[in-house]
C-alpha cells in the first residue's frame, strides 16, 4: 500500500481523535450545575402564546377555558358530520355498484350520462375524478365543523364552502 492511500488503521485513528463534546449548559437560576445536554442557544426559543391570546376576542368559558358552544353550534356540528357521512356513504354505494362491470353504467348518474367503456382510460379518469371530488365533499364539512367547534372566525366562510362542496354530490346519487 502506498503512502497516499489511507489504511483502515489510519481511519480508525482519525475517528479516535474527534473533538470532545461541548460542556452542558449552565442552570437558568445562576448556579453552575449543568442542565441537560449541550450548550444553551444564543437566541430566545419561541413558544406558542397562551390560549387566551390565540382566540382573539372569541368568548371563552371561565369554567372550561374553551370557547362557548351553544345548542345551535352543536346542531351545526351534527349537520356537518351527517353531511360528511352521507357523502361518504353515497360514494361507497357508487363504488359498490361500479365494481360489478355489468352495473358500471348505472353506478352513478354522471357515469350514465358520460357512458365510458368499463376499464377504459375514460372510465379510469372518471373514477379518479370522482374519488378526488368525494375527498373534498367529505373533508370540507369536517374541516368547517372542527373550525366552528374551536371558535375560529373563519368557520362562517368555511361553512359556505362546505355547502358548495356538497352540491356535486348530485353527480353520484340522491344519497350523496
PDB file of C-alpha atoms in Angstrom:
ATOM      1  CA  UNK A   1       0.000   0.000   0.000  1.00  0.00           C
ATOM      2  CA  UNK A   2       1.409   3.420  -0.934  1.00  0.00           C
ATOM      3  CA  UNK A   3       1.710   6.354   1.432  1.00  0.00           C
ATOM      4  CA  UNK A   4      -1.041   8.374  -0.345  1.00  0.00           C
ATOM      5  CA  UNK A   5      -3.653   5.693   0.290  1.00  0.00           C
ATOM      6  CA  UNK A   6      -5.202   5.571   3.734  1.00  0.00           C
ATOM      7  CA  UNK A   7      -5.252   2.304   5.568  1.00  0.00           C
ATOM      8  CA  UNK A   8      -8.148   1.113   7.726  1.00  0.00           C
ATOM      9  CA  UNK A   9      -5.964   1.682  10.793  1.00  0.00           C
ATOM     10  CA  UNK A  10      -5.367   5.317   9.820  1.00  0.00           C
ATOM     11  CA  UNK A  11      -9.143   5.957   9.503  1.00  0.00           C
ATOM     12  CA  UNK A  12      -9.752   4.409  12.920  1.00  0.00           C
ATOM     13  CA  UNK A  13      -7.119   6.706  14.412  1.00  0.00           C
ATOM     14  CA  UNK A  14      -8.832   9.776  12.887  1.00  0.00           C
ATOM     15  CA  UNK A  15     -12.148   8.828  14.475  1.00  0.00           C
ATOM     16  CA  UNK A  16     -10.484   8.205  17.807  1.00  0.00           C
ATOM     17  CA  UNK A  17      -9.206  11.819  17.915  1.00  0.00           C
ATOM     18  CA  UNK A  18     -12.544  13.578  17.364  1.00  0.00           C
ATOM     19  CA  UNK A  19     -13.160  16.763  19.389  1.00  0.00           C
ATOM     20  CA  UNK A  20     -14.673  16.410  22.847  1.00  0.00           C
ATOM     21  CA  UNK A  21     -18.417  17.118  23.201  1.00  0.00           C
ATOM     22  CA  UNK A  22     -19.470  20.586  24.321  1.00  0.00           C
ATOM     23  CA  UNK A  23     -19.929  21.257  28.008  1.00  0.00           C
ATOM     24  CA  UNK A  24     -23.502  21.160  29.365  1.00  0.00           C
ATOM     25  CA  UNK A  25     -25.415  24.432  29.604  1.00  0.00           C
ATOM     26  CA  UNK A  26     -25.434  26.189  32.989  1.00  0.00           C
ATOM     27  CA  UNK A  27     -28.634  26.191  35.001  1.00  0.00           C
ATOM     28  CA  UNK A  28     -31.003  29.156  34.431  1.00  0.00           C
ATOM     29  CA  UNK A  29     -31.055  30.053  38.139  1.00  0.00           C
ATOM     30  CA  UNK A  30     -27.390  31.118  38.041  1.00  0.00           C
ATOM     31  CA  UNK A  31     -25.869  28.060  39.701  1.00  0.00           C
ATOM     32  CA  UNK A  32     -23.134  26.385  37.759  1.00  0.00           C
ATOM     33  CA  UNK A  33     -24.733  22.974  37.863  1.00  0.00           C
ATOM     34  CA  UNK A  34     -25.137  21.566  34.359  1.00  0.00           C
ATOM     35  CA  UNK A  35     -28.699  21.253  32.954  1.00  0.00           C
ATOM     36  CA  UNK A  36     -29.404  18.954  30.022  1.00  0.00           C
ATOM     37  CA  UNK A  37     -27.074  18.134  27.163  1.00  0.00           C
ATOM     38  CA  UNK A  38     -25.168  20.631  25.058  1.00  0.00           C
ATOM     39  CA  UNK A  39     -24.938  24.400  25.143  1.00  0.00           C
ATOM     40  CA  UNK A  40     -27.856  26.771  25.574  1.00  0.00           C
ATOM     41  CA  UNK A  41     -28.821  28.502  22.310  1.00  0.00           C
ATOM     42  CA  UNK A  42     -27.774  32.134  21.830  1.00  0.00           C
ATOM     43  CA  UNK A  43     -31.275  33.160  20.699  1.00  0.00           C
ATOM     44  CA  UNK A  44     -34.595  33.112  22.559  1.00  0.00           C
ATOM     45  CA  UNK A  45     -36.621  29.949  21.993  1.00  0.00           C
ATOM     46  CA  UNK A  46     -40.068  30.855  20.625  1.00  0.00           C
ATOM     47  CA  UNK A  47     -43.189  29.220  22.036  1.00  0.00           C
ATOM     48  CA  UNK A  48     -46.918  29.442  21.338  1.00  0.00           C
ATOM     49  CA  UNK A  49     -48.826  32.188  23.149  1.00  0.00           C
ATOM     50  CA  UNK A  50     -51.349  31.325  25.870  1.00  0.00           C
ATOM     51  CA  UNK A  51     -54.741  30.084  24.676  1.00  0.00           C
ATOM     52  CA  UNK A  52     -56.447  33.382  25.579  1.00  0.00           C
ATOM     53  CA  UNK A  53     -54.197  35.270  23.148  1.00  0.00           C
ATOM     54  CA  UNK A  54     -54.723  32.767  20.331  1.00  0.00           C
ATOM     55  CA  UNK A  55     -58.518  33.131  20.175  1.00  0.00           C
ATOM     56  CA  UNK A  56     -58.506  36.904  19.501  1.00  0.00           C
ATOM     57  CA  UNK A  57     -61.745  38.014  21.097  1.00  0.00           C
ATOM     58  CA  UNK A  58     -63.709  34.746  20.953  1.00  0.00           C
ATOM     59  CA  UNK A  59     -65.606  34.487  24.259  1.00  0.00           C
ATOM     60  CA  UNK A  60     -64.013  31.790  26.399  1.00  0.00           C
ATOM     61  CA  UNK A  61     -65.874  29.902  29.117  1.00  0.00           C
ATOM     62  CA  UNK A  62     -64.457  30.565  32.583  1.00  0.00           C
ATOM     63  CA  UNK A  63     -65.442  27.053  33.635  1.00  0.00           C
ATOM     64  CA  UNK A  64     -63.777  25.080  30.816  1.00  0.00           C
ATOM     65  CA  UNK A  65     -61.302  27.556  29.334  1.00  0.00           C
ATOM     66  CA  UNK A  66     -62.623  26.760  25.854  1.00  0.00           C
ATOM     67  CA  UNK A  67     -64.864  28.807  23.515  1.00  0.00           C
ATOM     68  CA  UNK A  68     -68.587  28.922  24.372  1.00  0.00           C
ATOM     69  CA  UNK A  69     -70.596  26.320  22.456  1.00  0.00           C
ATOM     70  CA  UNK A  70     -74.294  26.976  22.063  1.00  0.00           C
ATOM     71  CA  UNK A  71     -77.013  24.496  21.155  1.00  0.00           C
ATOM     72  CA  UNK A  72     -77.073  25.875  17.616  1.00  0.00           C
ATOM     73  CA  UNK A  73     -73.383  25.112  17.267  1.00  0.00           C
ATOM     74  CA  UNK A  74     -73.891  21.534  18.433  1.00  0.00           C
ATOM     75  CA  UNK A  75     -76.737  21.154  15.915  1.00  0.00           C
ATOM     76  CA  UNK A  76     -74.480  22.586  13.208  1.00  0.00           C
ATOM     77  CA  UNK A  77     -71.804  20.071  14.166  1.00  0.00           C
ATOM     78  CA  UNK A  78     -74.285  17.229  13.814  1.00  0.00           C
ATOM     79  CA  UNK A  79     -75.428  18.511  10.404  1.00  0.00           C
ATOM     80  CA  UNK A  80     -71.857  18.888   9.127  1.00  0.00           C
ATOM     81  CA  UNK A  81     -70.830  15.429  10.245  1.00  0.00           C
ATOM     82  CA  UNK A  82     -74.073  13.930   8.904  1.00  0.00           C
ATOM     83  CA  UNK A  83     -73.370  15.590   5.535  1.00  0.00           C
ATOM     84  CA  UNK A  84     -69.854  14.174   5.514  1.00  0.00           C
ATOM     85  CA  UNK A  85     -71.191  10.737   6.440  1.00  0.00           C
ATOM     86  CA  UNK A  86     -73.890  10.863   3.756  1.00  0.00           C
ATOM     87  CA  UNK A  87     -71.304  11.866   1.140  1.00  0.00           C
ATOM     88  CA  UNK A  88     -69.055   9.003   2.172  1.00  0.00           C
ATOM     89  CA  UNK A  89     -71.964   6.558   2.186  1.00  0.00           C
ATOM     90  CA  UNK A  90     -73.122   7.762  -1.237  1.00  0.00           C
ATOM     91  CA  UNK A  91     -69.607   7.218  -2.577  1.00  0.00           C
ATOM     92  CA  UNK A  92     -69.464   3.744  -1.019  1.00  0.00           C
ATOM     93  CA  UNK A  93     -72.779   2.908  -2.709  1.00  0.00           C
ATOM     94  CA  UNK A  94     -71.412   4.187  -6.019  1.00  0.00           C
ATOM     95  CA  UNK A  95     -68.232   2.171  -5.561  1.00  0.00           C
ATOM     96  CA  UNK A  96     -70.203  -0.981  -4.722  1.00  0.00           C
ATOM     97  CA  UNK A  97     -72.223  -0.651  -7.924  1.00  0.00           C
ATOM     98  CA  UNK A  98     -69.193   0.297 -10.037  1.00  0.00           C
ATOM     99  CA  UNK A  99     -67.083  -2.697  -9.056  1.00  0.00           C
ATOM    100  CA  UNK A 100     -69.515  -5.001 -10.858  1.00  0.00           C
ATOM    101  CA  UNK A 101     -68.822  -4.445 -14.570  1.00  0.00           C
ATOM    102  CA  UNK A 102     -72.397  -5.304 -15.561  1.00  0.00           C
ATOM    103  CA  UNK A 103     -73.745  -2.447 -13.421  1.00  0.00           C
ATOM    104  CA  UNK A 104     -70.968   0.079 -14.045  1.00  0.00           C
ATOM    105  CA  UNK A 105     -73.108   2.261 -16.322  1.00  0.00           C
ATOM    106  CA  UNK A 106     -75.740   2.608 -13.567  1.00  0.00           C
ATOM    107  CA  UNK A 107     -73.280   3.159 -10.693  1.00  0.00           C
ATOM    108  CA  UNK A 108     -73.582   6.964 -10.667  1.00  0.00           C
ATOM    109  CA  UNK A 109     -75.625   9.478 -12.624  1.00  0.00           C
ATOM    110  CA  UNK A 110     -72.575  11.063 -14.243  1.00  0.00           C
ATOM    111  CA  UNK A 111     -71.290   7.648 -15.327  1.00  0.00           C
ATOM    112  CA  UNK A 112     -74.652   7.012 -17.011  1.00  0.00           C
ATOM    113  CA  UNK A 113     -74.524  10.407 -18.740  1.00  0.00           C
ATOM    114  CA  UNK A 114     -70.946  10.055 -19.997  1.00  0.00           C
ATOM    115  CA  UNK A 115     -71.188   6.288 -20.671  1.00  0.00           C
ATOM    116  CA  UNK A 116     -67.448   5.443 -20.653  1.00  0.00           C
ATOM    117  CA  UNK A 117     -66.268   1.942 -21.576  1.00  0.00           C
ATOM    118  CA  UNK A 118     -65.654  -0.029 -18.337  1.00  0.00           C
ATOM    119  CA  UNK A 119     -61.896  -0.446 -17.842  1.00  0.00           C
ATOM    120  CA  UNK A 120     -61.041   2.148 -20.480  1.00  0.00           C
ATOM    121  CA  UNK A 121     -58.989   5.288 -19.973  1.00  0.00           C
ATOM    122  CA  UNK A 122     -62.138   7.438 -19.775  1.00  0.00           C
ATOM    123  CA  UNK A 123     -63.691   5.341 -17.036  1.00  0.00           C
ATOM    124  CA  UNK A 124     -60.443   5.282 -15.033  1.00  0.00           C
ATOM    125  CA  UNK A 125     -60.099   9.062 -15.316  1.00  0.00           C
ATOM    126  CA  UNK A 126     -63.747   9.476 -14.278  1.00  0.00           C
ATOM    127  CA  UNK A 127     -63.339   7.181 -11.270  1.00  0.00           C
ATOM    128  CA  UNK A 128     -60.223   9.110 -10.155  1.00  0.00           C
ATOM    129  CA  UNK A 129     -62.021  12.449 -10.602  1.00  0.00           C
ATOM    130  CA  UNK A 130     -64.988  11.195  -8.571  1.00  0.00           C
ATOM    131  CA  UNK A 131     -62.625   9.966  -5.822  1.00  0.00           C
ATOM    132  CA  UNK A 132     -60.971  13.404  -5.645  1.00  0.00           C
ATOM    133  CA  UNK A 133     -64.399  15.030  -5.578  1.00  0.00           C
ATOM    134  CA  UNK A 134     -65.567  12.896  -2.680  1.00  0.00           C
ATOM    135  CA  UNK A 135     -62.440  13.786  -0.684  1.00  0.00           C
ATOM    136  CA  UNK A 136     -63.500  17.427  -0.953  1.00  0.00           C
ATOM    137  CA  UNK A 137     -67.155  16.577  -0.278  1.00  0.00           C
ATOM    138  CA  UNK A 138     -66.281  14.717   2.931  1.00  0.00           C
ATOM    139  CA  UNK A 139     -63.354  16.891   4.032  1.00  0.00           C
ATOM    140  CA  UNK A 140     -64.961  20.332   3.664  1.00  0.00           C
ATOM    141  CA  UNK A 141     -67.792  19.809   6.181  1.00  0.00           C
ATOM    142  CA  UNK A 142     -65.412  18.096   8.618  1.00  0.00           C
ATOM    143  CA  UNK A 143     -62.940  20.994   8.471  1.00  0.00           C
ATOM    144  CA  UNK A 144     -65.758  23.542   8.817  1.00  0.00           C
ATOM    145  CA  UNK A 145     -67.222  21.653  11.787  1.00  0.00           C
ATOM    146  CA  UNK A 146     -63.865  21.478  13.541  1.00  0.00           C
ATOM    147  CA  UNK A 147     -63.146  25.161  12.948  1.00  0.00           C
ATOM    148  CA  UNK A 148     -66.595  26.086  14.302  1.00  0.00           C
ATOM    149  CA  UNK A 149     -66.031  23.896  17.348  1.00  0.00           C
ATOM    150  CA  UNK A 150     -62.720  25.567  18.160  1.00  0.00           C
ATOM    151  CA  UNK A 151     -64.256  29.028  17.764  1.00  0.00           C
ATOM    152  CA  UNK A 152     -62.401  30.233  14.682  1.00  0.00           C
ATOM    153  CA  UNK A 153     -63.974  33.182  12.862  1.00  0.00           C
ATOM    154  CA  UNK A 154     -63.076  31.549   9.543  1.00  0.00           C
ATOM    155  CA  UNK A 155     -65.709  28.886  10.260  1.00  0.00           C
ATOM    156  CA  UNK A 156     -68.512  31.045   8.804  1.00  0.00           C
ATOM    157  CA  UNK A 157     -66.822  31.207   5.420  1.00  0.00           C
ATOM    158  CA  UNK A 158     -65.823  27.556   5.582  1.00  0.00           C
ATOM    159  CA  UNK A 159     -69.430  26.544   6.175  1.00  0.00           C
ATOM    160  CA  UNK A 160     -70.404  28.214   2.889  1.00  0.00           C
ATOM    161  CA  UNK A 161     -67.535  26.424   1.159  1.00  0.00           C
ATOM    162  CA  UNK A 162     -68.731  23.140   2.680  1.00  0.00           C
ATOM    163  CA  UNK A 163     -72.245  23.796   1.399  1.00  0.00           C
ATOM    164  CA  UNK A 164     -70.913  24.456  -2.105  1.00  0.00           C
ATOM    165  CA  UNK A 165     -68.704  21.364  -1.913  1.00  0.00           C
ATOM    166  CA  UNK A 166     -71.709  19.187  -1.095  1.00  0.00           C
ATOM    167  CA  UNK A 167     -73.626  20.209  -4.228  1.00  0.00           C
ATOM    168  CA  UNK A 168     -71.640  17.994  -6.652  1.00  0.00           C
ATOM    169  CA  UNK A 169     -72.992  15.027  -4.726  1.00  0.00           C
ATOM    170  CA  UNK A 170     -75.866  15.096  -7.196  1.00  0.00           C
ATOM    171  CA  UNK A 171     -73.412  13.658  -9.722  1.00  0.00           C
ATOM    172  CA  UNK A 172     -73.377  10.430  -7.720  1.00  0.00           C
ATOM    173  CA  UNK A 173     -76.861   9.635  -6.481  1.00  0.00           C
ATOM    174  CA  UNK A 174     -79.568  11.209  -4.290  1.00  0.00           C
ATOM    175  CA  UNK A 175     -77.917   9.922  -1.090  1.00  0.00           C
ATOM    176  CA  UNK A 176     -74.611  11.715  -1.652  1.00  0.00           C
TER     177      UNK A 176
END
